[in-house]
Amino acid sequence: RVVIEQQLDLVERQWKAPPDHVDGHQHVQQFAGVRQALVHCLAQRYGQPRPYLRISRATARPRAFKSRVIAALGAGALAVAARRAGVPCASELSGVYDFSSQPQRYACLMEGWLEQAAPGCILMCHPARAGARGDAIAPARALEFDYLGSDGFAAALQRHGVSVVRGAGLFALPH
């Protein structure tokens, strides 16, 4: 809890505002021990609207093994704890893949993710122009960066009727 409070202090100091959302590197926000402290902290620290939580629950459609493993880390338990505490959550997480794509395959994966996207779905991505030294997924970051800035991505969004929006407006609970 102390570390969570310290990290929220840093975010607020940097941005001069509370965070819109909270998630964790490698889905740590849903681990036992972390999730309880996180939900308690958000419920106690913030009024409405509270930051929303990313729940790493894959879409209801056919789930890849990696998606099932990520969800098994505590997605359901985090969603239940958050709901009880009045902390909003994203409905689903999409965009899970093995980071070994080529541009055409990533575009094909994206088509599937957008086709399956339910309202409030979060699309996980890791774009960057260049990865840091030793970054194991640097090639995937560059591929994602290029695709997400492309006309192909804009066309895919339009084809599937999906809009990219800030989550704060989607997940704010009524007062």
PDB file of N, CA and C in Angstrom, residues 2 10-11 38 65 69 74 119 130 151 161:
ATOM      1  N   VAL A   2       1.951   1.239   0.759  1.00  0.00           N
ATOM      2  CA  VAL A   2       2.849   2.393   0.816  1.00  0.00           C
ATOM      3  C   VAL A   2       3.436   2.685  -0.563  1.00  0.00           C
ATOM      4  N   LEU A  10       3.633  10.469  -7.054  1.00  0.00           N
ATOM      5  CA  LEU A  10       4.513  10.863  -8.167  1.00  0.00           C
ATOM      6  C   LEU A  10       3.715  11.226  -9.414  1.00  0.00           C
ATOM      7  N   VAL A  11       2.706  10.440  -9.734  1.00  0.00           N
ATOM      8  CA  VAL A  11       1.863  10.731 -10.904  1.00  0.00           C
ATOM      9  C   VAL A  11       1.188  12.089 -10.720  1.00  0.00           C
ATOM     10  N   LEU A  38      -4.435  -2.049  -3.814  1.00  0.00           N
ATOM     11  CA  LEU A  38      -4.707  -1.070  -4.861  1.00  0.00           C
ATOM     12  C   LEU A  38      -6.159  -0.599  -4.810  1.00  0.00           C
ATOM     13  N   PHE A  65      -4.136 -19.076 -25.540  1.00  0.00           N
ATOM     14  CA  PHE A  65      -3.593 -19.587 -24.284  1.00  0.00           C
ATOM     15  C   PHE A  65      -2.992 -18.459 -23.441  1.00  0.00           C
ATOM     16  N   VAL A  69      -3.946 -17.335 -19.549  1.00  0.00           N
ATOM     17  CA  VAL A  69      -2.960 -17.288 -18.458  1.00  0.00           C
ATOM     18  C   VAL A  69      -2.971 -15.918 -17.792  1.00  0.00           C
ATOM     19  N   GLY A  74      -5.595 -13.251 -11.825  1.00  0.00           N
ATOM     20  CA  GLY A  74      -6.456 -12.585 -10.856  1.00  0.00           C
ATOM     21  C   GLY A  74      -7.422 -11.581 -11.428  1.00  0.00           C
ATOM     22  N   PRO A 119     -17.866  -2.611 -26.411  1.00  0.00           N
ATOM     23  CA  PRO A 119     -17.754  -1.276 -25.828  1.00  0.00           C
ATOM     24  C   PRO A 119     -16.942  -1.324 -24.521  1.00  0.00           C
ATOM     25  N   ALA A 130      11.843   3.153 -30.946  1.00  0.00           N
ATOM     26  CA  ALA A 130      12.988   2.262 -30.757  1.00  0.00           C
ATOM     27  C   ALA A 130      12.975   1.791 -29.314  1.00  0.00           C
ATOM     28  N   ASP A 151      -2.171   4.669 -42.266  1.00  0.00           N
ATOM     29  CA  ASP A 151      -3.493   4.780 -42.877  1.00  0.00           C
ATOM     30  C   ASP A 151      -4.246   3.456 -42.755  1.00  0.00           C
ATOM     31  N   GLY A 161     -15.993   0.313 -37.127  1.00  0.00           N
ATOM     32  CA  GLY A 161     -16.787   1.246 -36.331  1.00  0.00           C
ATOM     33  C   GLY A 161     -16.241   1.442 -34.928  1.00  0.00           C
TER      34      GLY A 161
END
